[in-house]
Amino acid sequence: MNDTFTITDEQQDYSQYDLDANPFPYSPVPAEDPEIYCGQPHVTEKISSTVSSVLSTGKSKHLVVTGKYGNGKSHTLKYTRSLLRDRDDVVVGYVAQPGEGFLDIYHEFIYDLGFSRVQEIAYEYLAAVTCDITDENPTGANEMESLLDDGEILLSEIVPETIRRLSDVTKFADFARAIVHMVYEDTNLYAWQWLTAEGIRYEQRKEMEIHSALDDDTMGVRAFTAMKNILLDLSYTGVFVFVDEFESIARLSPKNEQATLNSIRHLMDQNSNGLCMLFGCAPEVWQDVMSEYHAFSERIGQEVALRPLTTENLTELVEDYLSRERTSAVPDPAVRPFTENSLELILQRSQGNIRQVLSVCSRMLDNAASESQAEITADFTQEHI
């Protein structure tokens, strides 16, 4: 065995910079629940306005966030999602990319909600019906589940009325049955597979008295609308859908691209209330969509562009990251050990691309710690970049 490699789990010491650890990500991909957002004011204002309008009026509103690769589209969408996720009156779903058509968007949205959340929605609806037709008054999904487990309420007492009401609300009887079957131990996995458009055998559908297959974009739009209508009937304010990497629709054939855009347009037309869609898209693809598919782009109407970072943006970003691992009071300057000149050089080399900025800062800090550099100067950065 030779000793070419030196592999160790010994942690790097950053105490000379008053840091517990290197706060910059080695692989700068957006976290699922970002804690830091370096806001460009025009972007945060536009997103805040769009989301606030839906929350305050209940009317649907949509927005596309454009920006080149690495300028923070995914981070922006995920950060906005993290702000909304804790609210009890909305449902939020994240779609990493639109796939081959609208059915894939629907599938990813339901999958992001998850089995437990969809089952919880089913129990919430059963609770609402129970309050209306029995003497029991369950206030939520957990109480409803307990009543059923304890035998205080029998499913046979409430399911027929629940299916009737859900069918009225959704105009989609098969969807209504699938939602109800989410609470049956024997069939909830079949119901979940049907609801996520994964496809189930005819015998499994027959067991739940579901007659149709959820297997094309039209059915996907219908199912999405059905889910949104259930949530609004349960007094939720709205449904938020974040569709990232929307530029990937450019890889579809012209026919499939148009079909996908038409399906989203139909979804928007059928849901004038309670729906907010935020898209992250590369600007060149969005320009093509704007020029070629007016019927779709006109329904969004609003666009906001993420620009490359400025000097002020970069300084704020580095300060925010460093503050996460500070072991003492904020030093002067707050970006220590980086100097003003080194950040200026990093900004030039990265051309304001946030992904590259984070990657370079992470590397510079590790190199400086290894070489016991008191400061990360422009010369040190020039040498190691």
Short mmCIF file of C-alpha atoms in Angstrom, two decimals:
data_model
loop_
_atom_site.label_atom_id
_atom_site.label_comp_id
_atom_site.label_asym_id
_atom_site.label_seq_id
_atom_site.Cartn_x
_atom_site.Cartn_y
_atom_site.Cartn_z
CA MET A 1 0.00 0.00 0.00
CA ASN A 2 1.40 3.41 -0.90
CA ASP A 3 0.79 6.71 0.89
CA THR A 4 -0.13 8.83 -2.16
CA PHE A 5 -3.45 9.75 -0.55
CA THR A 6 -3.79 11.42 2.82
CA ILE A 7 -7.36 10.81 3.94
CA THR A 8 -8.39 11.97 7.39
CA ASP A 9 -11.52 13.01 9.25
CA GLU A 10 -9.66 15.74 11.13
CA GLN A 11 -11.63 18.98 10.97
CA GLN A 12 -10.14 22.17 9.64
CA ASP A 13 -9.56 24.86 12.28
CA TYR A 14 -11.22 28.19 11.45
CA SER A 15 -10.94 29.70 14.94
CA GLN A 16 -8.41 32.30 13.81
CA TYR A 17 -11.29 33.85 11.81
CA ASP A 18 -13.76 33.55 14.73
CA LEU A 19 -15.60 30.84 12.81
CA ASP A 20 -16.74 27.41 13.95
CA ALA A 21 -16.70 26.02 10.42
CA ASN A 22 -16.59 26.96 6.76
CA PRO A 23 -20.12 28.34 6.21
CA PHE A 24 -19.97 28.26 2.42
CA PRO A 25 -21.24 25.13 0.65
CA TYR A 26 -18.62 23.01 -1.13
CA SER A 27 -21.24 22.09 -3.70
CA PRO A 28 -23.37 25.22 -4.09
CA VAL A 29 -26.76 23.70 -4.83
CA PRO A 30 -29.87 25.19 -3.21
CA ALA A 31 -30.81 23.71 0.16
CA GLU A 32 -34.31 22.23 0.48
CA ASP A 33 -35.16 24.83 3.14
CA PRO A 34 -32.73 27.72 2.64
CA GLU A 35 -32.01 29.85 5.70
CA ILE A 36 -30.28 32.65 3.82
CA TYR A 37 -31.57 34.67 0.92
CA CYS A 38 -29.54 37.43 -0.63
CA GLY A 39 -32.50 39.38 -1.88
CA GLN A 40 -32.43 41.56 -4.91
CA PRO A 41 -35.07 44.12 -3.85
CA HIS A 42 -36.93 44.22 -7.18
CA VAL A 43 -37.28 40.40 -7.06
CA THR A 44 -38.37 40.14 -3.44
CA GLU A 45 -40.88 42.96 -3.96
CA LYS A 46 -42.45 41.31 -7.02
CA ILE A 47 -42.66 37.87 -5.39
CA SER A 48 -44.02 39.36 -2.15
CA SER A 49 -46.64 41.30 -4.10
CA THR A 50 -47.74 38.22 -6.07
CA VAL A 51 -47.96 35.92 -3.05
CA SER A 52 -49.60 38.58 -0.87
CA SER A 53 -52.27 39.25 -3.51
CA VAL A 54 -53.29 35.59 -3.52
CA LEU A 55 -53.29 35.41 0.27
CA SER A 56 -55.30 38.60 0.72
CA THR A 57 -57.82 38.27 -2.11
CA GLY A 58 -57.92 34.54 -2.88
CA LYS A 59 -57.66 35.40 -6.57
CA SER A 60 -55.19 33.49 -8.70
CA LYS A 61 -51.96 35.18 -9.74
CA HIS A 62 -48.83 33.87 -11.42
CA LEU A 63 -45.23 34.95 -11.94
CA VAL A 64 -42.15 33.83 -13.82
CA VAL A 65 -38.69 34.39 -12.35
CA THR A 66 -36.02 34.49 -15.04
CA GLY A 67 -32.26 34.36 -14.63
CA LYS A 68 -29.21 32.70 -16.10
CA TYR A 69 -27.90 29.39 -14.70
CA GLY A 70 -26.45 29.90 -11.24
CA ASN A 71 -28.08 33.27 -10.60
CA GLY A 72 -30.43 31.89 -7.96
CA LYS A 73 -33.76 30.85 -9.54
CA SER A 74 -34.02 27.55 -7.65
CA HIS A 75 -32.82 29.19 -4.45
CA THR A 76 -35.45 31.93 -4.86
CA LEU A 77 -38.28 29.44 -5.40
CA LYS A 78 -37.20 27.21 -2.51
CA TYR A 79 -36.75 30.15 -0.16
CA THR A 80 -40.26 31.43 -1.04
CA ARG A 81 -41.62 27.93 -0.46
CA SER A 82 -39.95 27.83 2.96
CA LEU A 83 -41.71 31.09 3.87
CA LEU A 84 -45.12 29.66 2.97
CA ARG A 85 -44.73 26.10 4.14
CA ASP A 86 -45.47 26.78 7.80
CA ARG A 87 -48.78 28.51 7.10
CA ASP A 88 -51.82 26.43 7.98
CA ASP A 89 -54.06 27.98 5.35
CA VAL A 90 -52.13 27.11 2.19
CA VAL A 91 -50.73 24.05 0.46
CA VAL A 92 -47.36 24.33 -1.29
CA GLY A 93 -45.86 21.97 -3.84
CA TYR A 94 -42.46 22.10 -5.55
CA VAL A 95 -41.87 20.65 -9.02
CA ALA A 96 -38.15 20.33 -9.81
CA GLN A 97 -38.74 20.40 -13.56
CA PRO A 98 -41.78 20.03 -15.84
CA GLY A 99 -40.81 16.62 -17.31
CA GLU A 100 -42.55 15.40 -20.44
CA GLY A 101 -45.86 17.20 -19.97
CA PHE A 102 -48.45 18.45 -17.54
CA LEU A 103 -49.13 14.98 -16.14
CA ASP A 104 -45.54 14.94 -14.86
CA ILE A 105 -46.06 18.36 -13.23
CA TYR A 106 -49.19 17.03 -11.52
CA HIS A 107 -47.37 13.85 -10.44
CA GLU A 108 -44.45 15.79 -8.93
CA PHE A 109 -46.80 18.20 -7.17
CA ILE A 110 -48.80 15.40 -5.48
CA TYR A 111 -45.61 13.50 -4.70
CA ASP A 112 -44.13 16.60 -3.06
CA LEU A 113 -47.22 16.85 -0.85
CA GLY A 114 -46.61 13.26 0.15
CA PHE A 115 -48.73 10.29 1.17
CA SER A 116 -49.23 11.47 4.76
CA ARG A 117 -50.34 14.98 3.77
CA VAL A 118 -52.86 13.71 1.21
CA GLN A 119 -54.16 11.19 3.74
CA GLU A 120 -54.46 14.02 6.26
CA ILE A 121 -56.56 16.00 3.76
CA ALA A 122 -58.84 12.97 3.41
CA TYR A 123 -59.29 12.79 7.20
CA GLU A 124 -59.93 16.56 7.31
CA TYR A 125 -62.76 16.17 4.82
CA LEU A 126 -64.22 13.23 6.73
CA ALA A 127 -64.07 15.40 9.87
CA ALA A 128 -66.02 18.19 8.16
CA VAL A 129 -68.71 15.75 7.06
CA THR A 130 -68.80 14.11 10.51
CA CYS A 131 -69.50 17.49 12.15
CA ASP A 132 -72.44 18.02 9.81
CA ILE A 133 -74.18 14.65 9.98
CA THR A 134 -73.34 13.27 13.45
CA ASP A 135 -73.18 14.53 17.03
CA GLU A 136 -69.39 14.34 17.03
CA ASN A 137 -67.26 17.45 16.35
CA PRO A 138 -63.73 16.46 15.37
CA THR A 139 -61.63 19.59 14.79
CA GLY A 140 -59.01 18.07 12.52
CA ALA A 141 -57.43 15.05 10.89
CA ASN A 142 -55.95 13.59 14.10
CA GLU A 143 -59.22 13.75 16.03
CA MET A 144 -61.05 12.21 13.11
CA GLU A 145 -58.59 9.34 12.90
CA SER A 146 -58.92 8.74 16.65
CA LEU A 147 -62.71 8.62 16.44
CA LEU A 148 -62.50 6.01 13.71
CA ASP A 149 -59.82 3.98 15.53
CA ASP A 150 -61.89 4.01 18.72
CA GLY A 151 -65.04 2.96 16.89
CA GLU A 152 -66.90 6.12 17.91
CA ILE A 153 -67.66 6.70 14.25
CA LEU A 154 -67.90 4.03 11.57
CA LEU A 155 -66.67 4.74 8.07
CA SER A 156 -69.90 3.25 6.74
CA GLU A 157 -71.80 6.09 8.48
CA ILE A 158 -69.94 8.91 6.77
CA VAL A 159 -68.33 7.62 3.57
CA PRO A 160 -71.45 7.72 1.31
CA GLU A 161 -72.13 11.36 2.22
CA THR A 162 -68.40 12.21 1.92
CA ILE A 163 -68.20 10.75 -1.59
CA ARG A 164 -71.38 12.57 -2.59
CA ARG A 165 -70.03 15.92 -1.37
CA LEU A 166 -66.56 15.39 -2.79
CA SER A 167 -68.07 14.46 -6.15
CA ASP A 168 -70.05 17.71 -6.14
CA VAL A 169 -67.01 19.77 -5.16
CA THR A 170 -64.58 18.16 -7.58
CA LYS A 171 -66.94 17.24 -10.44
CA PHE A 172 -64.75 14.13 -10.58
CA ALA A 173 -66.31 11.10 -8.87
CA ASP A 174 -63.26 8.88 -9.36
CA PHE A 175 -61.04 11.45 -7.68
CA ALA A 176 -63.53 11.65 -4.80
CA ARG A 177 -63.40 7.86 -4.30
CA ALA A 178 -59.60 7.82 -4.44
CA ILE A 179 -59.37 10.50 -1.75
CA VAL A 180 -61.72 8.55 0.52
CA HIS A 181 -59.80 5.32 -0.05
CA MET A 182 -56.69 7.04 1.36
CA VAL A 183 -58.08 6.22 4.83
CA TYR A 184 -58.68 2.50 4.17
CA GLU A 185 -55.74 0.31 5.19
CA ASP A 186 -56.46 -2.24 2.46
CA THR A 187 -56.60 0.19 -0.43
CA ASN A 188 -54.73 3.37 0.54
CA LEU A 189 -51.61 2.40 -1.41
CA TYR A 190 -53.69 1.73 -4.54
CA ALA A 191 -55.43 5.08 -4.02
CA TRP A 192 -52.07 6.82 -3.61
CA GLN A 193 -50.75 5.24 -6.80
CA TRP A 194 -53.85 6.34 -8.70
CA LEU A 195 -53.71 9.87 -7.26
CA THR A 196 -50.05 10.24 -8.22
CA ALA A 197 -50.83 9.08 -11.77
CA GLU A 198 -48.46 6.12 -11.45
CA GLY A 199 -51.02 3.76 -12.87
CA ILE A 200 -52.68 0.75 -11.26
CA ARG A 201 -54.20 -2.45 -12.59
CA TYR A 202 -57.85 -2.62 -13.62
CA GLU A 203 -58.63 -5.02 -10.74
CA GLN A 204 -57.25 -2.54 -8.21
CA ARG A 205 -59.33 0.29 -9.68
CA LYS A 206 -62.38 -1.95 -9.67
CA GLU A 207 -61.88 -2.66 -5.96
CA MET A 208 -62.17 1.11 -5.30
CA GLU A 209 -64.96 1.56 -7.89
CA ILE A 210 -62.71 3.89 -9.88
CA HIS A 211 -63.56 3.71 -13.57
CA SER A 212 -60.98 5.97 -15.26
CA ALA A 213 -57.20 5.98 -15.56
CA LEU A 214 -55.21 9.10 -14.69
CA ASP A 215 -52.94 8.83 -17.67
CA ASP A 216 -52.88 11.97 -19.80
CA ASP A 217 -52.49 15.74 -19.48
CA THR A 218 -56.24 16.40 -19.66
CA MET A 219 -56.87 14.07 -16.74
CA GLY A 220 -53.92 15.66 -14.92
CA VAL A 221 -55.50 19.13 -15.22
CA ARG A 222 -58.81 17.70 -14.04
CA ALA A 223 -57.21 15.97 -11.05
CA PHE A 224 -55.20 19.04 -10.07
CA THR A 225 -58.33 21.19 -10.18
CA ALA A 226 -60.18 18.60 -8.13
CA MET A 227 -57.52 18.68 -5.41
CA LYS A 228 -57.50 22.48 -5.34
CA ASN A 229 -61.31 22.56 -5.08
CA ILE A 230 -61.22 20.15 -2.13
CA LEU A 231 -58.72 22.37 -0.34
CA LEU A 232 -60.75 25.53 -0.96
CA ASP A 233 -63.86 23.72 0.28
CA LEU A 234 -61.91 22.99 3.47
CA SER A 235 -61.35 26.78 3.77
CA TYR A 236 -57.72 26.81 2.64
CA THR A 237 -56.78 30.15 1.05
CA GLY A 238 -54.91 28.73 -1.88
CA VAL A 239 -52.55 26.29 -3.54
CA PHE A 240 -49.01 27.38 -4.47
CA VAL A 241 -47.09 25.53 -7.17
CA PHE A 242 -43.42 26.23 -7.80
CA VAL A 243 -42.21 24.89 -11.16
CA ASP A 244 -38.43 25.03 -11.45
CA GLU A 245 -36.23 24.62 -14.55
CA PHE A 246 -39.15 25.49 -16.79
CA GLU A 247 -36.62 25.99 -19.61
CA SER A 248 -36.50 22.22 -20.00
CA ILE A 249 -39.75 22.40 -22.00
CA ALA A 250 -37.54 23.61 -24.86
CA ARG A 251 -36.18 20.06 -25.08
CA LEU A 252 -39.64 18.69 -25.87
CA SER A 253 -40.86 18.28 -29.40
CA PRO A 254 -42.82 21.34 -30.65
CA LYS A 255 -46.04 19.32 -30.40
CA ASN A 256 -45.41 18.23 -26.80
CA GLU A 257 -44.18 21.69 -25.81
CA GLN A 258 -47.38 23.27 -27.10
CA ALA A 259 -49.48 20.57 -25.42
CA THR A 260 -47.76 21.23 -22.08
CA LEU A 261 -48.25 24.99 -22.33
CA ASN A 262 -51.87 24.53 -23.37
CA SER A 263 -52.51 22.28 -20.38
CA ILE A 264 -51.06 24.86 -17.97
CA ARG A 265 -53.16 27.54 -19.71
CA HIS A 266 -56.29 25.42 -19.25
CA LEU A 267 -55.38 24.91 -15.59
CA MET A 268 -55.13 28.67 -15.11
CA ASP A 269 -58.39 29.26 -17.00
CA GLN A 270 -60.23 26.73 -14.83
CA ASN A 271 -58.82 28.10 -11.59
CA SER A 272 -59.35 31.84 -11.37
CA ASN A 273 -59.34 31.56 -7.59
CA GLY A 274 -56.93 30.00 -5.12
CA LEU A 275 -54.02 29.17 -7.41
CA CYS A 276 -50.55 30.72 -7.56
CA MET A 277 -47.92 29.35 -9.94
CA LEU A 278 -44.32 30.55 -9.80
CA PHE A 279 -42.01 29.45 -12.60
CA GLY A 280 -38.21 29.55 -12.68
CA CYS A 281 -37.01 29.83 -16.30
CA ALA A 282 -33.91 30.74 -18.30
CA PRO A 283 -34.51 34.11 -20.01
CA GLU A 284 -33.83 32.92 -23.57
CA VAL A 285 -36.47 30.17 -23.31
CA TRP A 286 -38.98 32.54 -21.71
CA GLN A 287 -38.44 34.99 -24.58
CA ASP A 288 -39.29 32.21 -27.05
CA VAL A 289 -42.40 31.30 -25.07
CA MET A 290 -43.44 34.96 -24.99
CA SER A 291 -43.07 35.33 -28.74
CA GLU A 292 -44.51 31.97 -29.83
CA TYR A 293 -47.17 31.07 -27.28
CA HIS A 294 -49.11 34.24 -26.54
CA ALA A 295 -52.10 32.42 -25.10
CA PHE A 296 -49.91 30.96 -22.36
CA SER A 297 -47.57 33.89 -21.64
CA GLU A 298 -50.42 36.40 -21.48
CA ARG A 299 -51.98 34.48 -18.63
CA ILE A 300 -48.88 34.93 -16.52
CA GLY A 301 -48.33 38.54 -17.45
CA GLN A 302 -45.62 39.18 -14.89
CA GLU A 303 -41.91 38.51 -15.13
CA VAL A 304 -39.07 39.45 -12.85
CA ALA A 305 -35.41 38.95 -13.73
CA LEU A 306 -32.62 37.90 -11.38
CA ARG A 307 -29.54 39.94 -12.25
CA PRO A 308 -25.88 39.18 -11.57
CA LEU A 309 -24.78 40.18 -8.06
CA THR A 310 -23.55 43.72 -7.45
CA THR A 311 -20.75 44.61 -5.02
CA GLU A 312 -23.35 45.40 -2.36
CA ASN A 313 -25.20 42.12 -3.00
CA LEU A 314 -21.97 40.14 -2.74
CA THR A 315 -20.88 41.84 0.49
CA GLU A 316 -24.30 41.20 2.05
CA LEU A 317 -24.24 37.55 0.93
CA VAL A 318 -20.77 36.88 2.36
CA GLU A 319 -21.67 38.63 5.62
CA ASP A 320 -24.83 36.54 5.98
CA TYR A 321 -22.99 33.26 5.38
CA LEU A 322 -20.11 34.12 7.73
CA SER A 323 -22.50 35.20 10.48
CA ARG A 324 -23.90 31.63 10.62
CA GLU A 325 -20.62 30.31 12.02
CA ARG A 326 -19.33 33.33 13.97
CA THR A 327 -18.08 32.43 17.45
CA SER A 328 -17.86 36.00 18.71
CA ALA A 329 -19.22 39.46 18.02
CA VAL A 330 -19.25 40.57 14.41
CA PRO A 331 -15.71 41.76 13.57
CA ASP A 332 -14.79 44.85 11.64
CA PRO A 333 -15.02 44.42 8.73
CA ALA A 334 -17.96 42.00 8.93
CA VAL A 335 -16.61 40.05 5.95
CA ARG A 336 -13.30 39.21 7.72
CA PRO A 337 -11.12 37.33 6.72
CA PHE A 338 -12.11 38.48 3.22
CA THR A 339 -10.88 41.94 2.28
CA GLU A 340 -12.80 44.41 0.13
CA ASN A 341 -10.33 43.94 -2.73
CA SER A 342 -10.54 40.15 -2.63
CA LEU A 343 -14.35 40.27 -2.83
CA GLU A 344 -14.09 42.64 -5.76
CA LEU A 345 -11.82 40.16 -7.54
CA ILE A 346 -14.18 37.27 -6.74
CA LEU A 347 -17.06 39.31 -8.15
CA GLN A 348 -15.17 39.99 -11.37
CA ARG A 349 -14.10 36.38 -11.85
CA SER A 350 -17.56 35.00 -11.13
CA GLN A 351 -19.29 37.71 -13.18
CA GLY A 352 -21.77 38.07 -10.35
CA ASN A 353 -22.93 34.45 -10.61
CA ILE A 354 -24.03 33.47 -7.11
CA ARG A 355 -23.22 29.78 -7.54
CA GLN A 356 -19.64 30.56 -8.56
CA VAL A 357 -19.29 33.14 -5.79
CA LEU A 358 -20.20 30.59 -3.12
CA SER A 359 -17.90 27.98 -4.62
CA VAL A 360 -14.91 30.35 -4.77
CA CYS A 361 -15.51 31.72 -1.25
CA SER A 362 -15.64 28.18 0.14
CA ARG A 363 -12.37 27.28 -1.56
CA MET A 364 -10.59 30.50 -0.56
CA LEU A 365 -11.51 30.05 3.10
CA ASP A 366 -10.21 26.48 3.16
CA ASN A 367 -6.99 27.47 1.43
CA ALA A 368 -6.45 30.40 3.80
CA ALA A 369 -7.02 28.18 6.86
CA SER A 370 -4.60 25.55 5.54
CA GLU A 371 -1.91 28.15 4.98
CA SER A 372 -2.72 30.08 8.20
CA GLN A 373 -3.34 33.29 6.30
CA ALA A 374 -4.66 36.05 8.55
CA GLU A 375 -6.56 37.63 5.66
CA ILE A 376 -7.84 36.60 2.26
CA THR A 377 -6.33 39.37 0.18
CA ALA A 378 -6.69 40.08 -3.52
CA ASP A 379 -3.18 38.67 -4.12
CA PHE A 380 -4.01 35.46 -2.22
CA THR A 381 -7.26 35.13 -4.17
CA GLN A 382 -5.47 35.79 -7.46
CA GLU A 383 -3.00 33.05 -6.63
CA HIS A 384 -5.57 30.41 -5.61
CA ILE A 385 -8.65 31.17 -7.69
#
